[in-house]
């Protein structure tokens, strides 16, 4: 009885909070429209100013321990046809979000928004990347998150497996589950809005984010999660915001150390960077998504030598990506400099699966225990 | 017998005909497709030269037919015809012609071309060449069947008889030879005639191809090109040997007279000056000059400045006809032409003309097309070896808005370049007349001509980009801005904002912005005039009021009219600056009409009526 009252209060508080957020989002979008409107009245060429979202304009925030945008700005004005069209699209988008989403309490996926623009004539988006980017722009201008506009990404299938019990607020009511006992082999699928989850209890000592499905399945099959009390997160390539958010929450709310286990190539280092430092494209959300204490487990270029892994040659694109990382402020640490330079010398890369060449148990019995104790986690 | 005497027995003269029989590539008969092209080109060149000499508008018919394993080539013209006695030598003797000794621009020079075709015919098919020629309506036509006796380089006449021919005058040649007919590229009979038609817009050329398809390259003009006259050699760049030869064989008795009469552009004063410089007596007998004296005279030639050779020895196409020629065969957005003044190399006057066509249906991504012409004859082979190509490669086209991917070389873009060199003597790299040699003076002139048309292209393109920018702005103003304003008013549920001020800023206009406030029963009017252009704007601004205004700042001139007062200010506003005007007027019964601007174009003013 008592529990149900508590639950109701909780739900009430949540719905009030949600309503307030919607109101705030609407207000801020209206402010944006209003400022453009006033620019017309004042005879100022209508424009929006945004931080420029490039590698050159991210800087380390000591306060938050993450990478955020610097002071370089770009201006979108109606002085060019492109700029004018972008502003027109922005206004269309703002109208959609205010009138369809926030006023009616509905939502759409990123893909749906791209399709909705079909009816906008010259303001139609040419590709989904364009609408996605404009939504990010609106997040920056309003300092809100796209979830606050009721915009959600497509489910990407990232999953969690490990000794964790949680409660999820779904559209069909509350669901409680244990991420080892109540889930199938694929694990618990991460919902797009991770803030609808409440962690209840756990028995974990660490969180391990894993790039490939093959390695995630290998660790589950070998019982690594049980043996080492690890919460395994399958990040499925470049991690979605929800994946990064759940890692961040596991780290900050449950105080668990996070390690990232990827392939040993320049693209995988960027996956790690987006978890630990923040992504260039979404540095405005760094404080919300980034886990500064996350550490890179492997595959390290030095592992290629130390474990004599079978390798592939670096392609020209790989080499270019590695060199570009040397000028990326996020990788400007002695550790990364050493590893990247070593890899440039080796001209080789290795996949996570390369450990299979030494037997199916090698990764769980030898490599991971050695690396984790080296890192002081076990 | 000594060895030398033994060897001497075997030494004998080689006939030119025999020589060319063994070296046919020199004359441009080295491959089967090329043989047909060269043959047609030689015959057409002769016809054009003959028509021009006779003042006839050329109408040339070319037919190529398959005949067993050979090709039959027929070329027929409406030229002046050839007198019967000359026909055998014109067609069946090499190095026989009327133009070699004249310093005058013509297509043919050495008298080799058509006889080489006759020679090639008899070498490949073994058949004689058939010629019909008629010199006037009242004369009979002469029909000949000809071979060349290669050992002697003399014609062998198999048949010669008078026949009936329906034409009033003209010449028809029929040759049967080994060949292969190609189309669809520039190095073809079709391509070569198309090029010929471009630089000979006064000629009508008709081609009947083996499959029976007929192509007519119509005239673009009815007027004949200016006739080129023979001239004397020009002193600039003449070689010592040539000078010595002229001195020895002249019939002039005095050096002074010799200089004046033998060379073009030398008058009595220059002749005297030359003698002084060389330290020679002007009255001396020219043939008495020894080598040393001739050398001094030669040096003197280089020291004095003489005027350019007369233009009338050359027959340029002219800017108008280059334009007409290009327009006729291409669809283009823009054409630029340049005709350089007459210049001289080694005593030979020459002149360079350049035409550049841009845009239209030309390929954007491939290298530009170069049409090379020498004395109105298209050059189709050995483009890479030609001075004209080298000059094109030497220009830095990036400076003229064309891309040159490797930094030099033939540029890329939707351009066709026509280069024509007219000269009394074109310095070809070989007897097949495929490419012009890299003579310094010629390269310089082509370069100057190319840069002239390139500058015109750059101007055209920059004007286009200004227009583009203007069109882009129009699109913003007409299509996009009103929609943004409309959407904003929808979202905010407010009135649609006036986009005028923003339009003025984007278009760089003069903006008149009037604000009216009601204060104590009076209207307080403030007018702000902003100049968003990059030019100083001077004009008058009028406010027509029914009643008198007060507190007018700055002071305005007032003209009272039947129904009110015309207040006007004379204003001059610098770029980016503004002017503020104000006055106050009784509110009762006053309706303000739109402010009026006098002295500017309506397109550059926003927020006021323009008179």
Short mmCIF file of C-alpha atoms in Angstrom, two decimals, chain A residues 70-365:
data_model
loop_
_atom_site.label_atom_id
_atom_site.label_comp_id
_atom_site.label_asym_id
_atom_site.label_seq_id
_atom_site.Cartn_x
_atom_site.Cartn_y
_atom_site.Cartn_z
CA UNK A 70 35.29 26.95 -27.62
CA UNK A 71 34.48 30.54 -28.61
CA UNK A 72 34.75 30.22 -32.37
CA UNK A 73 31.39 30.98 -33.89
CA UNK A 74 29.75 30.60 -37.23
CA UNK A 75 26.90 32.76 -38.38
CA UNK A 76 24.05 31.54 -40.53
CA UNK A 77 22.52 34.52 -42.22
CA UNK A 78 20.12 35.06 -45.10
CA UNK A 79 22.90 36.75 -47.07
CA UNK A 80 23.43 33.61 -49.14
CA UNK A 81 20.85 31.30 -50.65
CA UNK A 82 22.21 28.42 -48.59
CA UNK A 83 22.10 30.36 -45.37
CA UNK A 84 18.64 31.69 -46.13
CA UNK A 85 17.33 28.21 -46.87
CA UNK A 86 18.85 26.85 -43.68
CA UNK A 87 17.13 29.56 -41.67
CA UNK A 88 13.85 28.85 -43.41
CA UNK A 89 14.27 25.15 -42.56
CA UNK A 90 15.10 26.05 -38.97
CA UNK A 91 11.92 28.05 -38.64
CA UNK A 92 9.89 25.22 -40.20
CA UNK A 93 11.48 22.78 -37.80
CA UNK A 94 10.79 25.02 -34.82
CA UNK A 95 7.15 25.23 -35.88
CA UNK A 96 6.92 21.45 -36.14
CA UNK A 97 8.44 20.96 -32.71
CA UNK A 98 6.24 23.59 -31.07
CA UNK A 99 2.92 22.88 -32.76
CA UNK A 100 3.03 19.13 -33.36
CA UNK A 101 5.32 17.81 -30.67
CA UNK A 102 5.18 19.99 -27.59
CA UNK A 103 1.60 21.30 -27.81
CA UNK A 104 0.14 17.86 -28.59
CA UNK A 105 2.55 15.80 -26.53
CA UNK A 106 3.59 13.73 -29.54
CA UNK A 107 7.00 12.77 -30.86
CA UNK A 108 8.81 11.64 -33.98
CA UNK A 109 12.03 9.89 -34.79
CA UNK A 110 14.88 11.64 -36.58
CA UNK A 111 14.03 9.69 -39.71
CA UNK A 112 10.39 10.71 -39.52
CA UNK A 113 11.31 14.37 -39.29
CA UNK A 114 13.33 14.00 -42.46
CA UNK A 115 10.23 12.59 -44.18
CA UNK A 116 7.87 15.19 -42.70
CA UNK A 117 9.92 17.87 -44.48
CA UNK A 118 8.74 16.42 -47.82
CA UNK A 119 5.83 18.86 -47.60
CA UNK A 120 7.94 21.91 -46.92
CA UNK A 121 8.61 22.76 -50.57
CA UNK A 122 11.91 24.65 -50.86
CA UNK A 123 12.56 24.03 -47.17
CA UNK A 124 12.68 20.26 -47.67
CA UNK A 125 15.76 18.46 -46.31
CA UNK A 126 18.01 16.84 -48.87
CA UNK A 127 19.20 14.09 -46.58
CA UNK A 128 18.66 12.96 -43.03
CA UNK A 129 22.08 14.20 -41.98
CA UNK A 130 20.82 17.71 -42.71
CA UNK A 131 17.79 17.46 -40.45
CA UNK A 132 19.82 15.70 -37.75
CA UNK A 133 22.31 18.56 -37.81
CA UNK A 134 19.61 21.20 -37.59
CA UNK A 135 18.13 19.47 -34.56
CA UNK A 136 21.57 19.54 -32.96
CA UNK A 137 21.70 23.25 -33.78
CA UNK A 138 18.40 23.77 -31.99
CA UNK A 139 19.74 21.87 -28.99
CA UNK A 140 22.69 24.23 -28.87
CA UNK A 141 20.67 27.41 -29.32
CA UNK A 142 18.09 26.43 -26.70
CA UNK A 143 20.48 24.51 -24.44
CA UNK A 144 17.92 21.70 -24.33
CA UNK A 145 18.20 18.08 -25.46
CA UNK A 146 16.39 16.64 -28.43
CA UNK A 147 14.47 14.34 -26.06
CA UNK A 148 12.99 17.54 -24.60
CA UNK A 149 11.60 18.29 -28.08
CA UNK A 150 10.21 14.73 -28.18
CA UNK A 151 12.61 13.79 -30.91
CA UNK A 152 14.05 10.30 -30.63
CA UNK A 153 16.60 8.33 -32.59
CA UNK A 154 15.88 5.00 -34.22
CA UNK A 155 16.56 2.08 -31.89
CA UNK A 156 20.07 0.95 -32.60
CA UNK A 157 20.14 -2.30 -30.68
CA UNK A 158 22.88 -1.45 -28.20
CA UNK A 159 22.52 -3.68 -25.14
CA UNK A 160 23.60 -4.29 -21.54
CA UNK A 161 24.38 -7.64 -19.87
CA UNK A 162 25.50 -7.99 -16.29
CA UNK A 163 24.68 -8.13 -12.57
CA UNK A 164 22.31 -5.14 -12.51
CA UNK A 165 18.63 -4.77 -11.57
CA UNK A 166 16.78 -1.80 -12.99
CA UNK A 167 13.34 -0.36 -13.52
CA UNK A 168 12.23 1.17 -16.81
CA UNK A 169 9.36 3.60 -17.33
CA UNK A 170 7.80 2.42 -20.59
CA UNK A 171 4.74 3.64 -22.44
CA UNK A 172 3.07 0.43 -21.23
CA UNK A 173 3.90 1.01 -17.59
CA UNK A 174 6.84 0.23 -15.36
CA UNK A 175 9.04 -2.82 -16.02
CA UNK A 176 11.53 -4.21 -13.58
CA UNK A 177 14.28 -6.60 -14.66
CA UNK A 178 17.66 -8.10 -13.91
CA UNK A 179 20.15 -7.79 -16.75
CA UNK A 180 21.38 -11.37 -16.44
CA UNK A 181 18.37 -13.31 -15.19
CA UNK A 182 15.47 -11.63 -16.98
CA UNK A 183 17.00 -11.10 -20.40
CA UNK A 184 17.81 -13.21 -23.42
CA UNK A 185 21.24 -13.88 -24.82
CA UNK A 186 21.41 -10.45 -26.42
CA UNK A 187 20.96 -8.67 -23.12
CA UNK A 188 18.83 -5.74 -22.08
CA UNK A 189 18.18 -3.38 -24.95
CA UNK A 190 19.01 0.23 -24.11
CA UNK A 191 15.97 2.50 -24.64
CA UNK A 192 16.44 5.82 -26.40
CA UNK A 193 15.61 7.84 -23.32
CA UNK A 194 17.92 6.45 -20.66
CA UNK A 195 16.55 8.90 -18.08
CA UNK A 196 13.43 6.71 -17.91
CA UNK A 197 15.55 4.08 -16.18
CA UNK A 198 16.09 3.76 -12.46
CA UNK A 199 18.95 1.58 -11.20
CA UNK A 200 17.69 -0.55 -8.29
CA UNK A 201 20.67 -2.61 -7.18
CA UNK A 202 23.76 -4.29 -8.57
CA UNK A 203 26.60 -6.61 -7.82
CA UNK A 204 29.12 -5.16 -10.26
CA UNK A 205 32.73 -4.10 -9.91
CA UNK A 206 33.18 -2.56 -13.33
CA UNK A 207 31.57 -1.59 -16.61
CA UNK A 208 33.10 -2.85 -19.83
CA UNK A 209 32.02 -1.19 -23.07
CA UNK A 210 32.64 -3.50 -26.03
CA UNK A 211 32.74 -2.45 -29.68
CA UNK A 212 31.83 -5.60 -31.56
CA UNK A 213 28.93 -8.02 -31.16
CA UNK A 214 31.31 -10.93 -31.61
CA UNK A 215 33.40 -10.03 -28.57
CA UNK A 216 30.31 -9.18 -26.48
CA UNK A 217 28.86 -12.64 -27.23
CA UNK A 218 32.24 -14.28 -26.56
CA UNK A 219 32.47 -12.69 -23.10
CA UNK A 220 28.90 -13.72 -22.23
CA UNK A 221 29.50 -17.27 -23.49
CA UNK A 222 32.70 -17.54 -21.45
CA UNK A 223 30.85 -16.26 -18.37
CA UNK A 224 33.19 -13.28 -17.97
CA UNK A 225 30.40 -11.11 -16.50
CA UNK A 226 29.82 -13.59 -13.68
CA UNK A 227 33.45 -14.35 -12.99
CA UNK A 228 34.53 -10.72 -12.78
CA UNK A 229 31.22 -9.05 -11.83
CA UNK A 230 31.27 -6.96 -14.97
CA UNK A 231 28.43 -5.08 -16.62
CA UNK A 232 29.01 -5.59 -20.33
CA UNK A 233 27.75 -2.86 -22.65
CA UNK A 234 27.61 -3.66 -26.33
CA UNK A 235 28.15 -0.26 -27.96
CA UNK A 236 27.64 -1.41 -31.55
CA UNK A 237 30.17 0.70 -33.37
CA UNK A 238 30.03 4.46 -32.88
CA UNK A 239 27.93 4.68 -29.69
CA UNK A 240 24.52 6.35 -29.78
CA UNK A 241 23.73 9.05 -27.26
CA UNK A 242 21.64 6.63 -25.20
CA UNK A 243 24.55 4.20 -24.96
CA UNK A 244 26.91 6.94 -23.85
CA UNK A 245 24.32 8.23 -21.39
CA UNK A 246 23.82 4.84 -19.73
CA UNK A 247 27.59 4.38 -19.41
CA UNK A 248 27.83 7.83 -17.86
CA UNK A 249 25.02 7.04 -15.41
CA UNK A 250 26.48 3.64 -14.46
CA UNK A 251 29.75 5.42 -13.79
CA UNK A 252 28.51 8.40 -11.85
CA UNK A 253 25.48 6.93 -10.02
CA UNK A 254 26.85 3.48 -9.18
CA UNK A 255 30.48 4.61 -8.92
CA UNK A 256 31.74 1.89 -11.21
CA UNK A 257 34.97 2.16 -13.19
CA UNK A 258 34.49 2.07 -16.98
CA UNK A 259 36.85 0.42 -19.44
CA UNK A 260 36.46 0.46 -23.20
CA UNK A 261 37.41 -2.56 -25.29
CA UNK A 262 37.53 -1.99 -29.05
CA UNK A 263 39.42 -3.02 -32.17
CA UNK A 264 42.93 -1.67 -32.48
CA UNK A 265 42.45 0.86 -35.28
CA UNK A 266 42.07 4.66 -35.52
CA UNK A 267 38.28 4.51 -35.91
CA UNK A 268 37.94 2.57 -32.67
CA UNK A 269 40.02 5.14 -30.79
CA UNK A 270 37.40 7.67 -31.85
CA UNK A 271 34.73 5.46 -30.31
CA UNK A 272 36.66 5.55 -27.06
CA UNK A 273 37.13 9.31 -27.41
CA UNK A 274 33.43 9.91 -27.83
CA UNK A 275 32.74 7.97 -24.59
CA UNK A 276 35.56 9.44 -22.54
CA UNK A 277 36.10 12.91 -24.01
CA UNK A 278 33.01 13.74 -26.05
CA UNK A 279 32.26 13.85 -29.76
CA UNK A 280 33.08 16.88 -31.91
CA UNK A 281 29.58 16.82 -33.39
CA UNK A 282 27.84 16.84 -30.00
CA UNK A 283 30.25 18.62 -27.68
CA UNK A 284 27.32 20.72 -26.46
CA UNK A 285 26.07 17.57 -24.72
CA UNK A 286 29.41 16.51 -23.30
CA UNK A 287 28.41 17.22 -19.71
CA UNK A 288 25.40 14.98 -20.14
CA UNK A 289 26.97 12.11 -22.05
CA UNK A 290 30.67 11.92 -21.34
CA UNK A 291 32.42 9.66 -18.85
CA UNK A 292 35.75 11.38 -18.26
CA UNK A 293 37.10 8.57 -16.09
CA UNK A 294 36.55 5.89 -18.73
CA UNK A 295 39.79 4.19 -19.69
CA UNK A 296 40.95 2.52 -22.84
CA UNK A 297 41.54 -1.17 -22.34
CA UNK A 298 42.53 -2.27 -25.81
CA UNK A 299 43.32 -3.41 -28.35
CA UNK A 300 46.34 -1.14 -27.96
CA UNK A 301 48.96 -0.88 -30.68
CA UNK A 302 51.46 -2.12 -28.10
CA UNK A 303 49.28 -5.26 -27.64
CA UNK A 304 49.89 -6.06 -31.29
CA UNK A 305 53.56 -6.43 -30.42
CA UNK A 306 53.22 -7.82 -26.89
CA UNK A 307 50.65 -10.49 -27.80
CA UNK A 308 51.90 -11.07 -31.33
CA UNK A 309 48.41 -10.64 -32.76
CA UNK A 310 47.51 -11.38 -36.35
CA UNK A 311 47.02 -8.10 -38.14
CA UNK A 312 45.88 -6.29 -41.23
CA UNK A 313 47.78 -3.56 -43.02
CA UNK A 314 46.70 0.03 -42.37
CA UNK A 315 45.04 1.52 -45.41
CA UNK A 316 45.77 5.03 -46.64
CA UNK A 317 42.55 6.16 -45.00
CA UNK A 318 43.58 4.56 -41.70
CA UNK A 319 46.93 6.33 -41.84
CA UNK A 320 45.23 9.61 -42.59
CA UNK A 321 42.85 9.10 -39.65
CA UNK A 322 45.73 8.30 -37.32
CA UNK A 323 47.63 11.43 -38.35
CA UNK A 324 44.51 13.49 -37.91
CA UNK A 325 44.21 12.12 -34.37
CA UNK A 326 47.69 13.38 -33.61
CA UNK A 327 46.35 16.93 -34.15
CA UNK A 328 43.08 16.24 -32.30
CA UNK A 329 43.23 17.98 -28.91
CA UNK A 330 41.35 15.09 -27.32
CA UNK A 331 44.24 12.71 -28.08
CA UNK A 332 46.89 15.12 -26.91
CA UNK A 333 48.15 12.95 -24.04
CA UNK A 334 51.49 11.15 -23.69
CA UNK A 335 49.68 7.77 -23.67
CA UNK A 336 47.90 8.34 -26.97
CA UNK A 337 50.84 10.02 -28.61
CA UNK A 338 53.01 6.99 -27.83
CA UNK A 339 50.40 4.47 -28.99
CA UNK A 340 49.51 6.33 -32.20
CA UNK A 341 53.13 6.86 -33.16
CA UNK A 342 53.85 3.19 -32.50
CA UNK A 343 50.98 2.21 -34.77
CA UNK A 344 52.18 4.58 -37.49
CA UNK A 345 55.51 2.75 -37.32
CA UNK A 346 53.92 -0.71 -37.34
CA UNK A 347 51.50 0.24 -40.14
CA UNK A 348 49.26 -2.53 -38.79
CA UNK A 349 45.90 -2.88 -37.06
CA UNK A 350 44.25 -5.71 -35.15
CA UNK A 351 40.65 -6.68 -34.49
CA UNK A 352 39.27 -7.76 -31.11
CA UNK A 353 38.66 -11.17 -32.64
CA UNK A 354 42.38 -11.57 -33.31
CA UNK A 355 42.68 -13.17 -29.84
CA UNK A 356 40.65 -16.12 -31.14
CA UNK A 357 43.77 -17.20 -32.99
CA UNK A 358 45.19 -18.25 -29.62
CA UNK A 359 42.11 -20.18 -28.52
CA UNK A 360 38.57 -19.17 -27.61
CA UNK A 361 39.35 -18.76 -23.89
CA UNK A 362 42.52 -16.73 -24.37
CA UNK A 363 40.80 -13.37 -24.22
CA UNK A 364 38.91 -14.10 -20.97
CA UNK A 365 41.53 -16.23 -19.28
#
